[in-house]
CSV table of N, CA, C and O in Angstrom, one decimal:
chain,number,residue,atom,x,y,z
A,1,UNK,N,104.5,-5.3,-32.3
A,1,UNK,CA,103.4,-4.9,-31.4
A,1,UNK,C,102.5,-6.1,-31.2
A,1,UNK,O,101.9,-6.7,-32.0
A,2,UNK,N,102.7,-6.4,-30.0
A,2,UNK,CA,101.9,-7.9,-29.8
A,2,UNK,C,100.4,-7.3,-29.0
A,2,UNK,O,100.2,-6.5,-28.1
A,3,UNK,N,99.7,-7.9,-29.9
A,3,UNK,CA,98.1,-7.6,-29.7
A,3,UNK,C,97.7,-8.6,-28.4
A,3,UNK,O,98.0,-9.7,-28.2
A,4,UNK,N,96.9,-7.9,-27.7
A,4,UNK,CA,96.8,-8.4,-26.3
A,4,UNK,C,95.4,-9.0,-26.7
A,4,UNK,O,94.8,-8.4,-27.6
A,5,UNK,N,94.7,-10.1,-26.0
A,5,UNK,CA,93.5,-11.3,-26.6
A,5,UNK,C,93.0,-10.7,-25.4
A,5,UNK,O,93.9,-10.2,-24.6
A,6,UNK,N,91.4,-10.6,-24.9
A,6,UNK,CA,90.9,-10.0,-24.5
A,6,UNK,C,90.1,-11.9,-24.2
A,6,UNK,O,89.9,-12.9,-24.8
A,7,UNK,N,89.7,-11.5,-23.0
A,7,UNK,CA,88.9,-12.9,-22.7
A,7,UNK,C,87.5,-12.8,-22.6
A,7,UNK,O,86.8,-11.8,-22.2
A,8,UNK,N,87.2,-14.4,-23.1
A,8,UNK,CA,85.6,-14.5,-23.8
A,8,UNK,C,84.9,-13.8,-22.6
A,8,UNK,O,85.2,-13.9,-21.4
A,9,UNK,N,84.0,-13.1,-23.1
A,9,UNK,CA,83.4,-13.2,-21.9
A,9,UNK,C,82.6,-14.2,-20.6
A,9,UNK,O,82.4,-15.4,-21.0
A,10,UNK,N,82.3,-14.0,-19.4
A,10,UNK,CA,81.6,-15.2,-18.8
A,10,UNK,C,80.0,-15.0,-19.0
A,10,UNK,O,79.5,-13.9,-18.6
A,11,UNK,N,79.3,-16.1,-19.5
A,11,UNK,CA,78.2,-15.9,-19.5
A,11,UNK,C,77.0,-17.1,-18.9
A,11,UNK,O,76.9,-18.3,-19.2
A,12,UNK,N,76.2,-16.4,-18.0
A,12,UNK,CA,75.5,-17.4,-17.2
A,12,UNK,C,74.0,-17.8,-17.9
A,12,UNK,O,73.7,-17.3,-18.9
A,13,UNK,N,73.5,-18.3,-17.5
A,13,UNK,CA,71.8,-18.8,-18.2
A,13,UNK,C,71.3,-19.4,-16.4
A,13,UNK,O,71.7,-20.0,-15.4
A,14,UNK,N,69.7,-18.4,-17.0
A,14,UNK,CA,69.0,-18.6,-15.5
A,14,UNK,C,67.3,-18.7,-16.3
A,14,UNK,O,66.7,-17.8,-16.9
A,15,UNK,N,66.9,-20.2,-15.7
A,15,UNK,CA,65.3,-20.7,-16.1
A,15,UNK,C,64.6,-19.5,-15.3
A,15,UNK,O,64.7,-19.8,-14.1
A,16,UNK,N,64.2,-18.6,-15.4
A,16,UNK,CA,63.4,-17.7,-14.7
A,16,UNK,C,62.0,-18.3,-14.2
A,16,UNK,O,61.7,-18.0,-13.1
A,17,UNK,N,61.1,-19.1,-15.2
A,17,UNK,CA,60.3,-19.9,-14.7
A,17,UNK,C,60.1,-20.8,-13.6
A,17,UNK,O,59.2,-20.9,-12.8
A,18,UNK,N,61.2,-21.6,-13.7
A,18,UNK,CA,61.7,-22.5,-12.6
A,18,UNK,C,61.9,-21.4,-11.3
A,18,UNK,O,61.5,-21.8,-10.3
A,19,UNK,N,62.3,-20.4,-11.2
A,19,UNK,CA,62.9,-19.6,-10.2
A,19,UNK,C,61.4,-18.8,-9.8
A,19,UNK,O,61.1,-18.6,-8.6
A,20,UNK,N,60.9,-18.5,-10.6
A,20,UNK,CA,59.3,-17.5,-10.2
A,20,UNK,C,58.6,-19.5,-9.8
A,20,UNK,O,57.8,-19.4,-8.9
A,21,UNK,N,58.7,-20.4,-10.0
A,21,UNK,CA,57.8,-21.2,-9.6
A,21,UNK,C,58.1,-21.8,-8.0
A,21,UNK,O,57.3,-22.5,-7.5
A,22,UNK,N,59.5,-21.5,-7.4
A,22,UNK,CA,60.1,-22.1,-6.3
A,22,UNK,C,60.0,-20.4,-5.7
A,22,UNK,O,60.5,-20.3,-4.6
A,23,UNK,N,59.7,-19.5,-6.0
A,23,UNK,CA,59.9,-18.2,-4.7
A,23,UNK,C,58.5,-18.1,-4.2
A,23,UNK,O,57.3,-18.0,-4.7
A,24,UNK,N,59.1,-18.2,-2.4
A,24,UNK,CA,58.0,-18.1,-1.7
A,24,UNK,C,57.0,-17.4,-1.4
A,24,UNK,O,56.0,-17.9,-0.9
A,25,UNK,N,57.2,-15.7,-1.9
A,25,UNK,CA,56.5,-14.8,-2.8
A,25,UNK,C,55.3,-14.7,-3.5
A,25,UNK,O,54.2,-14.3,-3.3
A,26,UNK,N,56.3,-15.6,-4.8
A,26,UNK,CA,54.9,-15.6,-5.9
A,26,UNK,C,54.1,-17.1,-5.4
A,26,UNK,O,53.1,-17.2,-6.1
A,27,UNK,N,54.3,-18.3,-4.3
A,27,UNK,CA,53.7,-18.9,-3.8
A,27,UNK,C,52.4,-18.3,-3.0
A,27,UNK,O,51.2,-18.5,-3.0
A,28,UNK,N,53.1,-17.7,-2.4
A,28,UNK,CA,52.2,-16.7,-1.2
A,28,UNK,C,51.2,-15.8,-2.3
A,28,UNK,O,50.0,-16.1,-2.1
A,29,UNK,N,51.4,-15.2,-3.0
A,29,UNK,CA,50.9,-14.7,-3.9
A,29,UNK,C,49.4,-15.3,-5.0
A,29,UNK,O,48.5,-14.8,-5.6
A,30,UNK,N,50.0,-16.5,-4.9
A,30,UNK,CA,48.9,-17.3,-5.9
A,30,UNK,C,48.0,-17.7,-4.5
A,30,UNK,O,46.8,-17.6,-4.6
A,31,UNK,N,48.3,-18.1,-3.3
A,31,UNK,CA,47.2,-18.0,-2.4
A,31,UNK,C,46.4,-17.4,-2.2
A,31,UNK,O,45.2,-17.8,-2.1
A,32,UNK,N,47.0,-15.6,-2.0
A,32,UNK,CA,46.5,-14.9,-1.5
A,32,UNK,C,45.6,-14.5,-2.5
A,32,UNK,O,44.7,-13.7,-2.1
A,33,UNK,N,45.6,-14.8,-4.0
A,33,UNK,CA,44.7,-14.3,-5.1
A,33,UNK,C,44.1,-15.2,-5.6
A,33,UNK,O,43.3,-15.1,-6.5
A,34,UNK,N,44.3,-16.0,-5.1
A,34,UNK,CA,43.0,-17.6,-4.8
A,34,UNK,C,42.1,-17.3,-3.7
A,34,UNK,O,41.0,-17.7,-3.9
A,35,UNK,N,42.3,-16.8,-2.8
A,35,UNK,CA,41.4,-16.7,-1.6
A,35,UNK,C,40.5,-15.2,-2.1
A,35,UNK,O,39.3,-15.3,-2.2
A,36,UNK,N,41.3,-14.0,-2.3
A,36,UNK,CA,40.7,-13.1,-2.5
A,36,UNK,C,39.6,-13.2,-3.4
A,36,UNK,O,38.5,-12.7,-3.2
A,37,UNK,N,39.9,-14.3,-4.9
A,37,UNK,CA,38.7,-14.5,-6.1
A,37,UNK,C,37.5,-15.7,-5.3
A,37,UNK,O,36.4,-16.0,-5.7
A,38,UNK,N,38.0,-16.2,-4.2
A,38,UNK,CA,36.7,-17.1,-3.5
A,38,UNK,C,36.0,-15.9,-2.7
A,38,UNK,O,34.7,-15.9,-2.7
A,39,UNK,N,36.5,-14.9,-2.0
A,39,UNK,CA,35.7,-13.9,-1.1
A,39,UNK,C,35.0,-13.1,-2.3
A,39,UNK,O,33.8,-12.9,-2.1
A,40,UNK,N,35.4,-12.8,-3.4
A,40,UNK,CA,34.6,-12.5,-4.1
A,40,UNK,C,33.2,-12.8,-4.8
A,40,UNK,O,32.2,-12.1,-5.1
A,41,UNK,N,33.8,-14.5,-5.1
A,41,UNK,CA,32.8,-15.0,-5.5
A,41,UNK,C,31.3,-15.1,-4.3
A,41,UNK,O,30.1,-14.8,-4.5
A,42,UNK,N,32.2,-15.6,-3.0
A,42,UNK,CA,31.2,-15.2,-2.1
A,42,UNK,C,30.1,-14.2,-2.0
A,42,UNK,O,28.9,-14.4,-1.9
A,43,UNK,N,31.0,-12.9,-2.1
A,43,UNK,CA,30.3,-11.9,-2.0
A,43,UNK,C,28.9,-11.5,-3.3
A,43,UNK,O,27.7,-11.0,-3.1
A,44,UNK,N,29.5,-11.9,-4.7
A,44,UNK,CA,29.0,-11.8,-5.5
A,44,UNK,C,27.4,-12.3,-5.4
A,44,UNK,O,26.3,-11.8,-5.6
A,45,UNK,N,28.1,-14.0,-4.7
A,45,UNK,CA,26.7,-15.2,-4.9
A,45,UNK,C,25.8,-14.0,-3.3
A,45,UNK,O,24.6,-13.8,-3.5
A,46,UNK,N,26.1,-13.7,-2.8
A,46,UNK,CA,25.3,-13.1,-1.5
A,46,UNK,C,24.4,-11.6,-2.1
A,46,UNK,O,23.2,-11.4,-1.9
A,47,UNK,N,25.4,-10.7,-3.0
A,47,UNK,CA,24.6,-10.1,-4.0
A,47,UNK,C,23.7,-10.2,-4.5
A,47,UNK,O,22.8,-9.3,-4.4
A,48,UNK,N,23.6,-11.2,-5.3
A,48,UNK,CA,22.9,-11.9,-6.8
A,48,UNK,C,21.6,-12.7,-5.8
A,48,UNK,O,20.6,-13.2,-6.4
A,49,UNK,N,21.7,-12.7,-4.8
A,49,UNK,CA,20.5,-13.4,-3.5
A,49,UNK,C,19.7,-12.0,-2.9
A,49,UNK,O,18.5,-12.0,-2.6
A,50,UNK,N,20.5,-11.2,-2.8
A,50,UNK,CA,20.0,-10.0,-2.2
A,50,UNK,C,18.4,-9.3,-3.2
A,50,UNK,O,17.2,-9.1,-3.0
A,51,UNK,N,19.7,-9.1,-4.7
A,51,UNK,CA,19.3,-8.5,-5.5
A,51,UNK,C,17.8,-9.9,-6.4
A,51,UNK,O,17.5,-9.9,-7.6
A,52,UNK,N,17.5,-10.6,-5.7
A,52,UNK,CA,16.8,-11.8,-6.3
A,52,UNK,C,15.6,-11.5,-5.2
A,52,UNK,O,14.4,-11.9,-5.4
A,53,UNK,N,15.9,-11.0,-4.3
A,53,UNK,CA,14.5,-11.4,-3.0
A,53,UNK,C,14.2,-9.7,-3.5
A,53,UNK,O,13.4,-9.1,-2.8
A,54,UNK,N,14.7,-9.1,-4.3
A,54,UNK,CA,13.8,-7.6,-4.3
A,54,UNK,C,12.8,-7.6,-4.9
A,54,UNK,O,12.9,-7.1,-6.0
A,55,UNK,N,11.9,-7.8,-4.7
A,55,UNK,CA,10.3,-7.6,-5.3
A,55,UNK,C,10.1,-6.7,-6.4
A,55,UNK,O,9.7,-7.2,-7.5
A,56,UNK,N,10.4,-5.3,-6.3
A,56,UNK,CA,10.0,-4.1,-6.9
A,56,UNK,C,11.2,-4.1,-8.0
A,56,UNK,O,12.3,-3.6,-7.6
A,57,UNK,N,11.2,-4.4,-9.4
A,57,UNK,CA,12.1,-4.1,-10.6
A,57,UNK,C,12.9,-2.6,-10.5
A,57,UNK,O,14.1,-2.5,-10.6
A,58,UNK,N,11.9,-1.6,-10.3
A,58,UNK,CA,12.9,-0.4,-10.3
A,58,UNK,C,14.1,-0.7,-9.1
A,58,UNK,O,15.2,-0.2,-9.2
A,59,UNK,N,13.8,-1.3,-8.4
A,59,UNK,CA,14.9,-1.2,-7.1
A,59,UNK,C,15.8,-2.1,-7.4
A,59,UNK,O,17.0,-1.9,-7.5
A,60,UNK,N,15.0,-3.7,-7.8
A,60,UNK,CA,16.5,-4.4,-8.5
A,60,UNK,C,17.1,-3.9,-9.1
A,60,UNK,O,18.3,-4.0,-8.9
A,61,UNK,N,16.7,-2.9,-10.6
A,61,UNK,CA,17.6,-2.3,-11.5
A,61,UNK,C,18.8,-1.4,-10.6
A,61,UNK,O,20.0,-1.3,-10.8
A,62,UNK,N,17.9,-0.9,-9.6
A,62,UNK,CA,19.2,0.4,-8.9
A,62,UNK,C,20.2,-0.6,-8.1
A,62,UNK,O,21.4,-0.3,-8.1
A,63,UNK,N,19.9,-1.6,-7.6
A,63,UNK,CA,20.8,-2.4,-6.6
A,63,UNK,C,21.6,-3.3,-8.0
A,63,UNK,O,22.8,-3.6,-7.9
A,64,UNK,N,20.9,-3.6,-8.8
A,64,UNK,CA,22.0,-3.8,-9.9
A,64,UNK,C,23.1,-3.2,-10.5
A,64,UNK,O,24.1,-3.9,-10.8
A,65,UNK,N,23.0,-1.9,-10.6
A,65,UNK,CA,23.7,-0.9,-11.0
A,65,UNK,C,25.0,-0.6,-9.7
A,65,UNK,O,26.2,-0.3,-9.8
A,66,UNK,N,24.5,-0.7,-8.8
A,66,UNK,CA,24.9,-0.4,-7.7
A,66,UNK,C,26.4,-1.5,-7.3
A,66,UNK,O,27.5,-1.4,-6.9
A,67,UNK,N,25.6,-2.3,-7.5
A,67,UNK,CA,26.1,-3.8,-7.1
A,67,UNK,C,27.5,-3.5,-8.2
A,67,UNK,O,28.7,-3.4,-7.9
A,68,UNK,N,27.1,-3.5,-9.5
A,68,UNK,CA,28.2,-3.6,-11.0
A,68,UNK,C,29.2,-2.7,-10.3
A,68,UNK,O,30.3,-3.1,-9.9
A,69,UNK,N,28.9,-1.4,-10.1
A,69,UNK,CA,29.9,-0.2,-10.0
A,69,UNK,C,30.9,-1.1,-8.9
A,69,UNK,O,32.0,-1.4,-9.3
A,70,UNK,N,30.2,-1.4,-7.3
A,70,UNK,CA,31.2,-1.6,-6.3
A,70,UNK,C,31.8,-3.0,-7.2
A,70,UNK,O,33.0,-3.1,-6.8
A,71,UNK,N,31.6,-3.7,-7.8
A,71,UNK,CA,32.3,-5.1,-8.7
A,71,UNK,C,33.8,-4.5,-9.1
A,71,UNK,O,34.9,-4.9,-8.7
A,72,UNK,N,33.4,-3.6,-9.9
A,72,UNK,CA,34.2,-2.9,-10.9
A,72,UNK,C,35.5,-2.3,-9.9
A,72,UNK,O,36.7,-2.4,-10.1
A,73,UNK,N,34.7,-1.6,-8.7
A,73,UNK,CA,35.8,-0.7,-7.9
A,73,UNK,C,36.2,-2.2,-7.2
A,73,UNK,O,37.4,-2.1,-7.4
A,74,UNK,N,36.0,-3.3,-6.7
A,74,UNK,CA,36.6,-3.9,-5.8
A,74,UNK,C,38.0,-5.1,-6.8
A,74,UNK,O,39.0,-5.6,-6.3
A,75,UNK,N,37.6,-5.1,-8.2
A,75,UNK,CA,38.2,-5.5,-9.1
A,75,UNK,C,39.4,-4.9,-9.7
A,75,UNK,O,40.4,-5.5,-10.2
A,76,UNK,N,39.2,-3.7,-9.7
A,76,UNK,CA,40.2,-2.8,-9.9
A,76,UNK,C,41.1,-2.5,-8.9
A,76,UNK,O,42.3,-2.3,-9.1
A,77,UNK,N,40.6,-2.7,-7.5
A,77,UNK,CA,41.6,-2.4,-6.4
A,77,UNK,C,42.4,-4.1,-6.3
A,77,UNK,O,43.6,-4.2,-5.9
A,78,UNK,N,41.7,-5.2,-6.7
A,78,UNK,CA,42.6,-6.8,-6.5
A,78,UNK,C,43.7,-6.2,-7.9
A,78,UNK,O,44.8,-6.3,-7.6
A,79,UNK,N,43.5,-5.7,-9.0
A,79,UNK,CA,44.3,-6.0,-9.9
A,79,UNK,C,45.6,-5.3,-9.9
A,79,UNK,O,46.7,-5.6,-10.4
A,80,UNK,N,45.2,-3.9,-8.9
A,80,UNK,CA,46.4,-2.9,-8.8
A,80,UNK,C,47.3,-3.6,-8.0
A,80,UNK,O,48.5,-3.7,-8.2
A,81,UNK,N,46.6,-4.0,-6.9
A,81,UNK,CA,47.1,-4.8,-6.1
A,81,UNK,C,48.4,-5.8,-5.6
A,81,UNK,O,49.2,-5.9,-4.8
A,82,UNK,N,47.7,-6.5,-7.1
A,82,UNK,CA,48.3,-7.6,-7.6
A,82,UNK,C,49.6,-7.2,-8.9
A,82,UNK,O,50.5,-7.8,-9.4
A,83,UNK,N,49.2,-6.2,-9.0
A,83,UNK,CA,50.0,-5.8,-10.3
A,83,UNK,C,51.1,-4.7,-9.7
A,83,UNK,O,51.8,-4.1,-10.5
A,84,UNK,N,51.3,-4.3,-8.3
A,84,UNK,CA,52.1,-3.8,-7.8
A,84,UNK,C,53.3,-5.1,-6.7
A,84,UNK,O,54.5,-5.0,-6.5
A,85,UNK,N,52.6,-6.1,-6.4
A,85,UNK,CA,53.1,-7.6,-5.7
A,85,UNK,C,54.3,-7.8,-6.9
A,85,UNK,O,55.5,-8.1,-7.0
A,86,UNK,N,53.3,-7.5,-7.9
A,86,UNK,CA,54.4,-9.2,-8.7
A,86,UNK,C,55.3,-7.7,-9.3
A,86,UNK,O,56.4,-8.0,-8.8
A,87,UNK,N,55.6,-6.7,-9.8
A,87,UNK,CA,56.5,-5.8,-9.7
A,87,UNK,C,57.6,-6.1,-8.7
A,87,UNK,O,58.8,-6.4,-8.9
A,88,UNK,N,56.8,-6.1,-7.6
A,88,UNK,CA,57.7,-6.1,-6.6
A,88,UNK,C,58.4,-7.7,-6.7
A,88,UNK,O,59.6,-7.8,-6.5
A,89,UNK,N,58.0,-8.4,-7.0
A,89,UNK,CA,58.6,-9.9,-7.2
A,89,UNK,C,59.6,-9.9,-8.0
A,89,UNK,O,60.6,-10.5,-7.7
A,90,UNK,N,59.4,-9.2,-9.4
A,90,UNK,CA,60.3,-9.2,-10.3
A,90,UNK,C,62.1,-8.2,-9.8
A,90,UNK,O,63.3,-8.5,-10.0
A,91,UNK,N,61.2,-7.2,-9.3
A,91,UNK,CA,62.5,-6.8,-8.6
A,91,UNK,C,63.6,-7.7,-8.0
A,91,UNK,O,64.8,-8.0,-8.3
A,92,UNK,N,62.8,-8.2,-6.9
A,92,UNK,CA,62.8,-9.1,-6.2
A,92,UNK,C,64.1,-10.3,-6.5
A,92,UNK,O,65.2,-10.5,-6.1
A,93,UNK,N,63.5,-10.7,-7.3
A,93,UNK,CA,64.2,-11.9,-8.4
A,93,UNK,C,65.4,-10.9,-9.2
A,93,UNK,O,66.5,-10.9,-8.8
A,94,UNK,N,65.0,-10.3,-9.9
A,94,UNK,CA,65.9,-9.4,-10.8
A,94,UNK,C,67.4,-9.5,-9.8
A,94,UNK,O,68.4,-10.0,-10.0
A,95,UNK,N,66.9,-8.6,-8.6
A,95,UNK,CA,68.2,-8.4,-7.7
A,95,UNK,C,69.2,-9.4,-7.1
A,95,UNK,O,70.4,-9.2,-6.8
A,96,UNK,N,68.1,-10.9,-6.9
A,96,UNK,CA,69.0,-11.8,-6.9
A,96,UNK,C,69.9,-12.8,-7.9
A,96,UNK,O,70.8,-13.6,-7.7
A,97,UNK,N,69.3,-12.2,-9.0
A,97,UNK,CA,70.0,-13.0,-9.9
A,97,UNK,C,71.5,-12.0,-10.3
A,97,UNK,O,72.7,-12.4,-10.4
A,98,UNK,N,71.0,-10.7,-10.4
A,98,UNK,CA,71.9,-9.6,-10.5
A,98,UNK,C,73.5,-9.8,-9.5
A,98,UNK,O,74.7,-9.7,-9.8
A,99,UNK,N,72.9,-10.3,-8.1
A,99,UNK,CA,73.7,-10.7,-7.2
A,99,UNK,C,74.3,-11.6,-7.2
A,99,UNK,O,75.4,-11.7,-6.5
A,100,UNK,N,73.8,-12.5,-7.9
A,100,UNK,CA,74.6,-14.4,-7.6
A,100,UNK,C,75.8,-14.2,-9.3
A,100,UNK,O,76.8,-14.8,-9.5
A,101,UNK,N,75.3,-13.4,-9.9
A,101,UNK,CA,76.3,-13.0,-11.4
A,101,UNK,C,77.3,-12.3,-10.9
A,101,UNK,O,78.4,-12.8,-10.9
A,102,UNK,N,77.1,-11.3,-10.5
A,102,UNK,CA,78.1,-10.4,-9.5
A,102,UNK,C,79.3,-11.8,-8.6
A,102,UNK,O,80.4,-12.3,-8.9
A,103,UNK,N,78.6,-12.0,-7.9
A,103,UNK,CA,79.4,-12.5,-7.0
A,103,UNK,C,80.3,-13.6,-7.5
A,103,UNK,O,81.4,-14.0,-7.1
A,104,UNK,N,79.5,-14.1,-8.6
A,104,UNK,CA,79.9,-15.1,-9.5
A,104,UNK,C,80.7,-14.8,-10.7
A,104,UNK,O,80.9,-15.7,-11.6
A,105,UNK,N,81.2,-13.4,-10.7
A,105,UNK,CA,81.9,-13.0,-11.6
A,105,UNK,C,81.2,-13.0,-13.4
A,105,UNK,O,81.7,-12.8,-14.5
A,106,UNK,N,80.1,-13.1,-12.9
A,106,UNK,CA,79.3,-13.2,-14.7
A,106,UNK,C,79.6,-12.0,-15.3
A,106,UNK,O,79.8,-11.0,-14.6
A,107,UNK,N,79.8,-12.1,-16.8
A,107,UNK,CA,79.5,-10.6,-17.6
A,107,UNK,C,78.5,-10.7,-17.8
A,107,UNK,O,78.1,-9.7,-17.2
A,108,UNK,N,77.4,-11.3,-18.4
A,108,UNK,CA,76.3,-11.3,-18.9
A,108,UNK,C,75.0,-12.8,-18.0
A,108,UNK,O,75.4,-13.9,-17.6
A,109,UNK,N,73.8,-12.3,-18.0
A,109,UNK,CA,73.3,-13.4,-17.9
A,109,UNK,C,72.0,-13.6,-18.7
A,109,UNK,O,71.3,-12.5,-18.8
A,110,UNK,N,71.6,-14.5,-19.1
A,110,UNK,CA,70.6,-14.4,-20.3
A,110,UNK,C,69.6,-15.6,-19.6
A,110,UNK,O,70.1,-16.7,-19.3
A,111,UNK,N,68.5,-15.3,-19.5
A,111,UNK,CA,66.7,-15.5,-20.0
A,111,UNK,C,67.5,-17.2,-20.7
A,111,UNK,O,68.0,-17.2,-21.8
A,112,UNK,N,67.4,-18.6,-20.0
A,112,UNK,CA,67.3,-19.9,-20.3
A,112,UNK,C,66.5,-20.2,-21.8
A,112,UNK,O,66.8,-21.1,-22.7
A,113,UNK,N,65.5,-19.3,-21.7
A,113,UNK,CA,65.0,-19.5,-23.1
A,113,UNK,C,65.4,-19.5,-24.5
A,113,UNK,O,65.2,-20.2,-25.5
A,114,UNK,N,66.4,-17.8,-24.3
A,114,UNK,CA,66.5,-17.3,-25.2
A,114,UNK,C,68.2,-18.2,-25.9
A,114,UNK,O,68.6,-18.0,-27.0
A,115,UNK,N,68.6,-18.7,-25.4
A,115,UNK,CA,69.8,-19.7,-25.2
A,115,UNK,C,69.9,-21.1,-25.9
A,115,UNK,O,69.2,-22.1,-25.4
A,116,UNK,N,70.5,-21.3,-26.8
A,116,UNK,CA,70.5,-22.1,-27.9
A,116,UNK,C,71.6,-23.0,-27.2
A,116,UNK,O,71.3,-24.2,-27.1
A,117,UNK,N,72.6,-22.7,-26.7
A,117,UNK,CA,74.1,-23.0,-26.9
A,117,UNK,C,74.9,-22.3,-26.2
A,117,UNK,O,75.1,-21.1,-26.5
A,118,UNK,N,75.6,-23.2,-24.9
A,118,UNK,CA,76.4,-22.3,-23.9
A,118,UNK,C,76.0,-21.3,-22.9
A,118,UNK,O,75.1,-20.5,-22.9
A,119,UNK,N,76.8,-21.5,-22.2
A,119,UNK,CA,76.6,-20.6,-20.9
A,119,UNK,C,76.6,-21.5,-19.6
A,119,UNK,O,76.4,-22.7,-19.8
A,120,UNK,N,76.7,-21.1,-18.7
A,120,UNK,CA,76.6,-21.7,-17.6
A,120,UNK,C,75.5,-21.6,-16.7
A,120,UNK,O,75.5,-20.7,-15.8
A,121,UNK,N,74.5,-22.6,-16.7
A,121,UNK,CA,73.1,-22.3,-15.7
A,121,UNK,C,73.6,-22.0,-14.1
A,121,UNK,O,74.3,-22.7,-13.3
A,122,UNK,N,73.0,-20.8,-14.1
A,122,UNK,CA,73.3,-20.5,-12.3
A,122,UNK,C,71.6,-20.6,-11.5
A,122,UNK,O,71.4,-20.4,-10.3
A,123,UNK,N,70.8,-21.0,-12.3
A,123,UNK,CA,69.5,-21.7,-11.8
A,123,UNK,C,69.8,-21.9,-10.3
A,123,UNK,O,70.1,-21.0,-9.5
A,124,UNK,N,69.8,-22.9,-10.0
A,124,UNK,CA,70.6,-23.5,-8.5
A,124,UNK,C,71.0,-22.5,-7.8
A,124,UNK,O,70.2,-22.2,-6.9
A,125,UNK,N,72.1,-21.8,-8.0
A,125,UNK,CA,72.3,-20.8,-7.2
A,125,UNK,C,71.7,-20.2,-6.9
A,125,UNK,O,71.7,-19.9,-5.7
A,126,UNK,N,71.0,-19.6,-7.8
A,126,UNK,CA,69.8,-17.9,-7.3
A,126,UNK,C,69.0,-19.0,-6.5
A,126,UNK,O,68.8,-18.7,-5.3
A,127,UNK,N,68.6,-20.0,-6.9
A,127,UNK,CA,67.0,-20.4,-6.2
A,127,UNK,C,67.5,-21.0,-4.6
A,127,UNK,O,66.6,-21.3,-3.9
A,128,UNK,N,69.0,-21.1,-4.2
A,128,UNK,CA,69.7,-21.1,-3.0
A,128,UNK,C,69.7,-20.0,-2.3
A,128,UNK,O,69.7,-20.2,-1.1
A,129,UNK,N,69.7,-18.7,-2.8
A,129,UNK,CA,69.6,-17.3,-2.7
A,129,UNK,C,67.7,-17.4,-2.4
A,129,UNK,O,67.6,-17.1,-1.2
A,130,UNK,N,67.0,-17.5,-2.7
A,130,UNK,CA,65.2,-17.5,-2.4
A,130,UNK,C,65.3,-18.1,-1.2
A,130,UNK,O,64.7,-17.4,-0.4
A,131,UNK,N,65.8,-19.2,-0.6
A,131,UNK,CA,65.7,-19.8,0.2
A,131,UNK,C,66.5,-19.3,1.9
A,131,UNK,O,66.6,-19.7,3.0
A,132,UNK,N,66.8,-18.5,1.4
A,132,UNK,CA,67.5,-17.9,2.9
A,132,UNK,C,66.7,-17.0,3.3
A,132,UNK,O,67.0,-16.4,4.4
């Protein structure tokens, strides 16, 4: 009975860093959450001027309070925001890496980090895949 050898598996290695730092996504992404934290600060500094020309303390205290709450709700809506984008990025990425293994015949592909020794970087390829 001749025992049949079963082949090594193929296994790929992908810098995910490198790949989230070249997608035009999470580019677009850091702008759009750089601009949104300057409209903020804006608005803040326009606040903190408002709430400065009020003469009467009982009223600054209420326009302070007032002011904190809308902070809180307008900070809460950038973070959901933001925290539903990069979801979607990860997908994003996930699917194309998922795809270039596939197509590339991989069994496995593993996280560049976690990777001591061996495998074959498909880096390049997926980030050829972002680019179309």
């Amino acid at each position: 009975m001749a025992s049949e050898q079963k082949a090594a598996p193929k296994i790929g290695i992908v810098d995910i860093q490198k790949l989230v730092n070249q997608t035009p996504s999470v580019m677009a992404l850091r702008q759009e959450t750089q601009n949104q934290n300057v409209a903020l600060q804006q608005w803040i500094n326009a606040v903190n001027a408002q709430i400065a020309q009020e003469l009467n303390q009982a009223n600054r205290n209420r326009m302070t309070q007032q002011y904190q709450l809308e902070l809180n709700q307008r900070q809460q809506a950038l973070q959901s925001e933001y925290a539903q984008k990069v979801q979607s990025i990860d997908a994003e990425l996930s699917k194309l890496i998922s795809d270039e293994a596939k197509k590339s015949g991989y069994d496995y592909v593993f996280a560049k980090g976690i990777v001591v020794f061996g495998g074959t970087d498909i880096t390049e390829s997926v980030a050829k895949s972002l680019k179309k």
